[in-house]
Short mmCIF file of C-alpha atoms in Angstrom, two decimals:
data_model
loop_
_atom_site.label_atom_id
_atom_site.label_comp_id
_atom_site.label_asym_id
_atom_site.label_seq_id
_atom_site.Cartn_x
_atom_site.Cartn_y
_atom_site.Cartn_z
CA MET A 1 0.44 0.09 -0.35
CA THR A 2 1.42 4.14 -0.64
CA THR A 3 0.12 6.59 0.97
CA VAL A 4 -1.08 9.94 -0.38
CA PRO A 5 2.13 12.03 -0.96
CA LEU A 6 0.96 15.76 0.19
CA GLY A 7 1.44 18.58 -2.32
CA PRO A 8 -0.87 20.95 -3.49
CA ILE A 9 -4.71 19.70 -3.45
CA TRP A 10 -4.71 19.99 -7.20
CA ASN A 11 -1.80 17.69 -8.12
CA THR A 12 -3.72 15.26 -5.36
CA PHE A 13 -7.27 15.88 -7.00
CA ASP A 14 -5.55 14.27 -10.32
CA HIS A 15 -3.84 11.40 -7.68
CA PRO A 16 -5.73 7.83 -9.21
CA GLY A 17 -6.69 7.30 -5.51
CA TYR A 18 -8.78 10.40 -6.30
CA ASN A 19 -11.09 8.38 -9.75
CA CYS A 20 -14.74 8.02 -9.39
CA SER A 21 -14.46 6.40 -13.23
CA ARG A 22 -15.26 2.67 -12.31
CA THR A 23 -17.20 2.93 -9.74
CA MET A 24 -19.28 3.47 -12.65
CA GLU A 25 -18.51 -0.21 -13.31
CA ALA A 26 -20.91 -1.25 -10.69
CA GLY A 27 -23.36 1.42 -11.37
CA LEU A 28 -26.25 1.13 -8.39
CA ALA A 29 -25.25 -1.47 -6.63
CA TRP A 30 -22.28 1.17 -5.70
CA ASN A 31 -24.28 3.69 -4.37
CA LYS A 32 -26.64 0.91 -2.54
CA VAL A 33 -23.91 -0.13 -0.85
CA HIS A 34 -21.92 3.95 -0.16
CA SER A 35 -24.71 5.78 -0.18
CA TRP A 36 -26.17 6.19 2.75
CA THR A 37 -29.62 8.17 3.85
CA GLN A 38 -28.50 9.44 7.94
CA THR A 39 -31.96 11.95 8.39
CA ALA A 40 -31.95 12.36 12.18
CA PHE A 41 -28.25 13.30 12.43
CA GLY A 42 -28.94 15.34 8.99
CA CYS A 43 -31.93 17.42 10.65
CA TRP A 44 -30.56 17.60 13.62
CA SER A 45 -27.39 19.67 11.27
CA ILE A 46 -28.95 21.76 9.58
CA PHE A 47 -31.13 23.01 12.70
CA PHE A 48 -28.05 23.01 15.33
CA GLY A 49 -26.15 25.43 11.98
CA VAL A 50 -28.87 28.02 11.08
CA ALA A 51 -29.44 28.61 14.33
CA ALA A 52 -26.09 28.90 15.19
CA GLU A 53 -25.40 31.05 12.90
CA VAL A 54 -28.59 32.77 13.68
CA LEU A 55 -27.05 33.45 17.57
CA TYR A 56 -23.64 34.46 16.48
CA LEU A 57 -24.38 37.35 14.28
CA PRO A 58 -25.81 39.83 17.32
CA CYS A 59 -22.85 38.31 19.41
CA MET A 60 -19.98 39.43 16.27
CA LEU A 61 -21.51 42.12 16.26
CA ALA A 62 -21.42 43.53 19.98
CA LEU A 63 -17.11 41.65 19.42
CA ARG A 64 -16.66 44.37 16.60
CA LYS A 65 -17.47 46.78 18.98
CA GLU A 66 -15.00 46.27 21.31
CA ARG A 67 -11.21 47.43 20.58
CA ASN A 68 -9.04 45.52 23.11
CA SER A 69 -6.78 42.07 22.13
CA CYS A 70 -9.16 39.89 24.18
CA TYR A 71 -12.29 41.02 21.48
CA ARG A 72 -10.56 41.32 18.69
CA ILE A 73 -9.65 38.28 18.92
CA MET A 74 -12.44 36.19 19.79
CA TYR A 75 -14.53 38.81 17.11
CA ALA A 76 -12.04 36.57 14.97
CA LEU A 77 -12.89 33.35 15.65
CA SER A 78 -16.09 34.38 15.64
CA ILE A 79 -15.49 35.46 11.93
CA ASN A 80 -13.51 31.97 10.99
CA ASP A 81 -16.49 29.88 12.96
CA MET A 82 -19.69 31.90 11.02
CA LEU A 83 -17.37 30.93 7.41
CA THR A 84 -17.16 27.52 9.46
CA ILE A 85 -21.11 26.11 10.48
CA PRO A 86 -22.40 25.95 7.04
CA VAL A 87 -19.62 22.74 5.22
CA SER A 88 -20.03 20.98 9.03
CA SER A 89 -23.66 21.69 9.80
CA ILE A 90 -25.47 22.72 7.42
CA ILE A 91 -24.19 21.26 4.34
CA PHE A 92 -22.96 18.19 6.32
CA GLY A 93 -26.65 18.25 6.96
CA VAL A 94 -27.93 18.19 3.16
CA GLY A 95 -25.48 15.86 2.64
CA LEU A 96 -26.41 13.73 4.80
CA ILE A 97 -29.86 13.55 3.76
CA MET A 98 -29.29 13.32 0.15
CA GLY A 99 -27.16 10.09 0.54
CA GLU A 100 -24.19 12.10 -0.72
CA VAL A 101 -20.22 10.41 -0.79
CA TYR A 102 -17.18 11.75 -2.51
CA CYS A 103 -18.33 10.90 -5.83
CA SER A 104 -21.23 11.46 -5.92
CA HIS A 105 -19.27 14.93 -6.60
CA PRO A 106 -16.10 14.30 -6.22
CA THR A 107 -14.76 18.39 -6.92
CA PHE A 108 -17.53 19.53 -5.06
CA HIS A 109 -16.69 17.64 -2.11
CA PHE A 110 -12.82 17.57 -2.85
CA PHE A 111 -12.32 21.58 -2.28
CA LEU A 112 -15.32 21.67 0.05
CA GLY A 113 -13.60 19.63 1.69
CA ALA A 114 -9.73 21.92 1.41
CA PHE A 115 -12.08 25.07 1.48
CA GLY A 116 -15.67 25.72 0.78
CA LEU A 117 -17.20 28.38 3.10
CA GLY A 118 -14.23 26.76 5.94
CA GLY A 119 -13.68 23.99 5.59
CA HIS A 120 -10.28 21.84 6.80
CA SER A 121 -8.37 25.01 6.77
CA SER A 122 -10.71 26.67 8.80
CA TRP A 123 -10.42 23.73 11.47
CA CYS A 124 -6.81 24.67 11.32
CA CYS A 125 -6.92 28.72 12.00
CA ALA A 126 -9.65 28.05 13.76
CA SER A 127 -7.36 26.01 16.22
CA MET A 128 -4.95 27.84 16.36
CA ILE A 129 -6.90 30.51 17.58
CA VAL A 130 -7.82 29.52 19.93
CA LEU A 131 -4.41 28.96 20.90
CA ILE A 132 -4.06 32.65 20.46
CA LEU A 133 -7.14 33.03 23.23
CA ALA A 134 -5.47 30.70 25.09
CA SER A 135 -1.45 33.20 25.20
CA ASN A 136 -3.70 36.37 25.54
CA ARG A 137 -5.01 34.90 29.11
CA VAL A 138 -2.28 33.63 30.00
CA ALA A 139 -0.46 37.04 28.81
CA GLU A 140 -2.95 38.78 31.27
CA LEU A 141 -3.40 37.22 34.32
CA LEU A 142 0.77 37.22 33.99
CA ASN A 143 0.58 41.17 33.16
CA LYS A 144 2.25 40.14 30.41
CA ALA A 145 -0.32 42.13 28.21
CA TYR A 146 2.23 44.29 26.37
CA LEU A 147 2.45 41.51 24.14
CA PHE A 148 -1.25 41.06 22.52
CA LYS A 149 -0.34 45.07 22.57
CA GLY A 150 -2.50 47.49 18.83
CA VAL A 151 -0.91 45.28 15.51
CA ARG A 152 1.14 42.51 17.28
CA THR A 153 -2.45 41.15 17.73
CA THR A 154 -2.83 41.66 14.25
CA ILE A 155 -0.22 40.35 13.24
CA PHE A 156 -0.82 36.57 14.95
CA LEU A 157 -4.08 36.69 13.51
CA TYR A 158 -2.87 36.98 10.42
CA VAL A 159 -0.14 33.90 10.45
CA SER A 160 -3.28 32.29 11.68
CA LEU A 161 -4.49 32.74 8.58
CA ALA A 162 -2.03 31.80 7.16
CA TYR A 163 -1.07 28.45 8.36
CA GLY A 164 -4.95 27.89 7.84
CA LEU A 165 -4.41 28.46 3.74
CA ALA A 166 -1.46 26.34 4.04
CA VAL A 167 -3.08 23.29 5.70
CA GLY A 168 -5.67 23.60 3.25
CA LEU A 169 -3.32 24.20 -0.32
CA PHE A 170 -0.81 21.76 0.43
CA THR A 171 -2.28 18.58 2.12
CA PRO A 172 -5.14 16.67 1.39
CA PRO A 173 -8.78 17.63 2.74
CA PRO A 174 -11.83 15.41 4.04
CA MET A 175 -14.41 14.45 2.00
CA LEU A 176 -17.93 14.36 3.53
CA ASN A 177 -19.42 10.41 3.22
CA SER A 178 -22.95 10.13 4.60
CA GLN A 179 -22.48 6.40 5.44
CA PHE A 180 -20.35 7.09 8.35
CA GLN A 181 -21.68 10.96 8.66
CA SER A 182 -18.58 12.41 9.03
CA TYR A 183 -15.67 13.46 7.07
CA PHE A 184 -12.31 11.39 6.04
CA PHE A 185 -9.39 11.54 4.06
CA ASN A 186 -10.11 8.52 2.62
CA PRO A 187 -12.99 8.83 0.05
CA PHE A 188 -14.25 5.02 0.19
CA ILE A 189 -13.81 4.57 -3.19
CA SER A 190 -14.06 0.39 -3.94
CA PHE A 191 -10.96 -0.51 -5.65
CA THR A 192 -8.42 2.00 -3.01
CA GLU A 193 -7.60 -0.22 -1.03
CA GLN A 194 -4.13 -0.18 -2.35
CA TYR A 195 -3.34 3.33 -0.98
CA VAL A 196 -3.79 5.21 2.03
CA PHE A 197 -5.11 8.06 2.56
CA VAL A 198 -3.84 9.84 6.03
CA ASN A 199 -2.72 13.90 6.31
CA TRP A 200 0.09 14.00 8.93
CA PHE A 201 -0.01 16.87 8.83
CA HIS A 202 -3.87 17.79 9.85
CA ALA A 203 -2.83 14.40 13.10
CA ILE A 204 0.34 16.72 13.67
CA ASN A 205 -2.45 20.18 14.05
CA ASN A 206 -4.78 17.86 16.49
CA ILE A 207 -2.40 16.30 19.02
CA ALA A 208 -0.71 19.76 18.65
CA VAL A 209 -4.21 21.42 19.77
CA VAL A 210 -4.96 19.29 22.62
CA PHE A 211 -1.81 18.90 24.22
CA PHE A 212 -1.33 23.77 24.52
CA SER A 213 -4.89 23.07 25.10
CA SER A 214 -4.77 21.03 28.14
CA SER A 215 -1.01 22.67 29.17
CA MET A 216 -2.38 26.37 29.06
CA TYR A 217 -6.10 25.76 30.72
CA ALA A 218 -3.60 23.87 33.43
CA PHE A 219 -1.25 27.10 33.66
CA LEU A 220 -4.69 29.68 33.51
CA CYS A 221 -5.86 28.09 37.00
CA ILE A 222 -2.56 27.24 38.82
CA ILE A 223 -2.28 31.42 37.85
CA LEU A 224 -5.56 31.66 38.86
CA ILE A 225 -5.29 30.10 42.81
CA MET A 226 -1.71 32.52 43.18
CA LYS A 227 -3.50 35.28 42.07
CA GLN A 228 -6.22 34.44 44.83
CA GLY A 229 -4.20 37.13 46.72
CA ALA A 230 -5.51 40.01 44.65
CA MET A 231 -8.64 39.57 45.49
CA GLY A 232 -8.12 41.67 48.82
CA THR A 233 -8.80 45.01 47.36
CA GLU A 234 -11.68 46.03 45.17
CA GLN A 235 -9.53 46.56 42.32
CA GLY A 236 -8.04 43.58 42.72
CA ARG A 237 -11.46 41.39 42.90
CA LYS A 238 -12.74 43.95 40.19
CA ARG A 239 -10.31 41.62 37.06
CA MET A 240 -10.34 38.82 39.38
CA ARG A 241 -13.45 38.56 38.30
CA ALA A 242 -13.90 39.39 34.83
CA SER A 243 -10.49 37.36 34.37
CA TYR A 244 -11.88 34.21 35.50
CA SER A 245 -15.81 34.94 33.09
CA VAL A 246 -12.94 34.97 29.99
CA PHE A 247 -10.50 32.14 31.09
CA LEU A 248 -14.41 30.07 31.77
CA GLN A 249 -15.41 31.45 27.94
CA ALA A 250 -12.07 30.16 26.38
CA GLY A 251 -12.33 26.90 28.19
CA LEU A 252 -15.40 25.92 27.15
CA ILE A 253 -14.50 26.48 24.01
CA MET A 254 -10.97 24.87 23.91
CA SER A 255 -12.91 21.77 25.07
CA PHE A 256 -15.02 20.84 22.57
CA ASN A 257 -11.75 21.95 19.98
CA MET A 258 -9.56 19.23 22.50
CA VAL A 259 -12.01 16.33 22.18
CA SER A 260 -12.66 16.81 18.66
CA SER A 261 -9.36 16.87 17.92
CA SER A 262 -8.28 13.71 19.80
CA ILE A 263 -11.37 11.71 17.61
CA TYR A 264 -9.86 12.64 14.44
CA VAL A 265 -6.65 11.70 14.99
CA TYR A 266 -7.56 8.52 16.03
CA MET A 267 -10.65 7.09 14.09
CA ASN A 268 -8.51 8.31 10.95
CA PHE A 269 -5.83 5.70 12.04
CA PHE A 270 -7.75 3.07 13.70
CA TYR A 271 -11.46 1.04 13.61
CA THR A 272 -13.83 3.20 15.78
CA PRO A 273 -17.06 2.54 16.32
CA LEU A 274 -20.26 4.40 14.72
CA TRP A 275 -20.91 6.32 18.12
CA LEU A 276 -17.96 7.66 18.49
CA VAL A 277 -18.04 8.71 14.92
CA GLN A 278 -20.51 10.80 15.88
CA VAL A 279 -19.32 12.07 18.74
CA ALA A 280 -16.68 13.86 16.90
CA GLN A 281 -18.69 14.60 14.06
CA LEU A 282 -20.78 16.08 17.12
CA MET A 283 -17.98 18.08 18.73
CA TRP A 284 -17.03 20.15 15.89
CA GLN A 285 -20.25 21.60 15.11
CA PHE A 286 -20.30 22.33 19.13
CA ALA A 287 -17.23 24.12 19.08
CA GLN A 288 -17.94 26.42 16.31
CA GLY A 289 -22.18 26.70 17.35
CA MET A 290 -21.12 26.55 20.33
CA PRO A 291 -19.08 29.96 21.33
CA PRO A 292 -22.51 32.06 20.40
CA VAL A 293 -24.31 30.65 23.58
CA ILE A 294 -21.20 30.58 25.75
CA TYR A 295 -21.02 34.74 24.85
CA LEU A 296 -24.65 35.24 26.00
CA GLY A 297 -24.48 33.27 28.80
CA LEU A 298 -20.81 34.50 30.39
CA ASN A 299 -20.46 37.60 29.20
CA GLN A 300 -22.89 40.48 30.46
CA THR A 301 -20.64 42.50 27.48
CA ILE A 302 -22.14 40.51 24.70
CA ARG A 303 -25.77 39.79 26.85
CA ARG A 304 -26.37 43.59 27.89
CA TYR A 305 -25.39 45.08 23.52
CA THR A 306 -27.78 42.42 22.66
CA ALA A 307 -30.63 43.08 24.37
CA ASN A 308 -30.13 46.76 23.91
CA MET A 309 -30.20 46.32 19.88
CA LEU A 310 -33.05 43.41 20.46
CA SER A 311 -34.91 46.68 22.60
CA THR A 312 -33.52 48.98 19.91
CA ASP A 313 -35.24 47.62 17.11
CA SER A 314 -38.36 46.02 19.02
CA ALA A 315 -39.10 50.37 20.20
CA VAL A 316 -37.81 51.15 15.94
CA THR A 317 -40.78 48.52 14.80
CA HIS A 318 -43.83 50.27 17.45
CA VAL A 319 -42.81 53.20 16.50
CA ARG A 320 -43.19 52.33 12.50
CA HIS A 321 -46.06 50.72 13.66
CA GLU A 322 -47.99 53.13 15.57
CA SER A 323 -47.01 55.86 12.28
CA LEU A 324 -48.45 53.63 9.64
CA ALA A 325 -51.71 53.36 12.16
CA ARG A 326 -51.54 57.40 12.46
CA SER A 327 -51.22 58.03 8.75
CA ARG A 328 -54.31 55.52 8.04
CA LYS A 329 -55.87 57.07 10.39
CA SER A 330 -55.58 60.36 9.12
CA GLU A 331 -56.73 59.23 5.60
CA ARG A 332 -59.92 58.60 6.87
#
């Protein structure tokens, strides 16, 4: 068996391991074996994806209003997540309901996995942004916030973007498979047992996410315990409350990324039961779709902005209705 080599994705796409022409020989029989309709998980994925996009919009607008480094990082993460949610949830759900596999629409699924509205490159970009967010929290608690001052935060975010684009351009992408209800590097073409579809770069990325996220989270816990002495003054208590809130938000976001990363590495190398594959896909959906729920539940600034925006919209609508009613009354 030979491993599909790393290289530009346009060369990978031409690799014989991704050639669907021989599946036409089996005709309908091949589709019956490899194309399964998964209505329940598909409907859930569409519902969750649409709900996450709707909830994320006011959160993103609120994050955009704040100019400190932490909120700028979370704003960048929100843009990345909103681009990725259609791939991990909405398009994925439609694909499950339609029974899509790689050979259903090869070009579409190949480039959707690589880029799409998010895809493979966006996941790796998000992984780095989450680590930048954790580093920002560590720097803040160690009084090293100057490391993220001004243009430095922007540079870190551009590095994460370049990293995601490089992964998308030069490594094999994962592709949707309705039978196994997730994305896999293996296109599962019946005649390709001679090829091994492994993306080592993706595996290293996910292992690094698990290692550094858990290390930083543990380090944050230690810092918070050591900083308990700061609770003696009102200013110290206020700062610790703010730090604890953002620390909890970052920790919850990191936890979804860690679980998803761990299972995705495992299931691309070893046999994995279907229920665990579904858990991995759910964790990926949660990693991108749960931040707005976390923000609205734990972040007072975002919650206040959202409430004000909704109350303003309601007031404007009420005024418009009253004006329309008065104009109709005058016409009579």
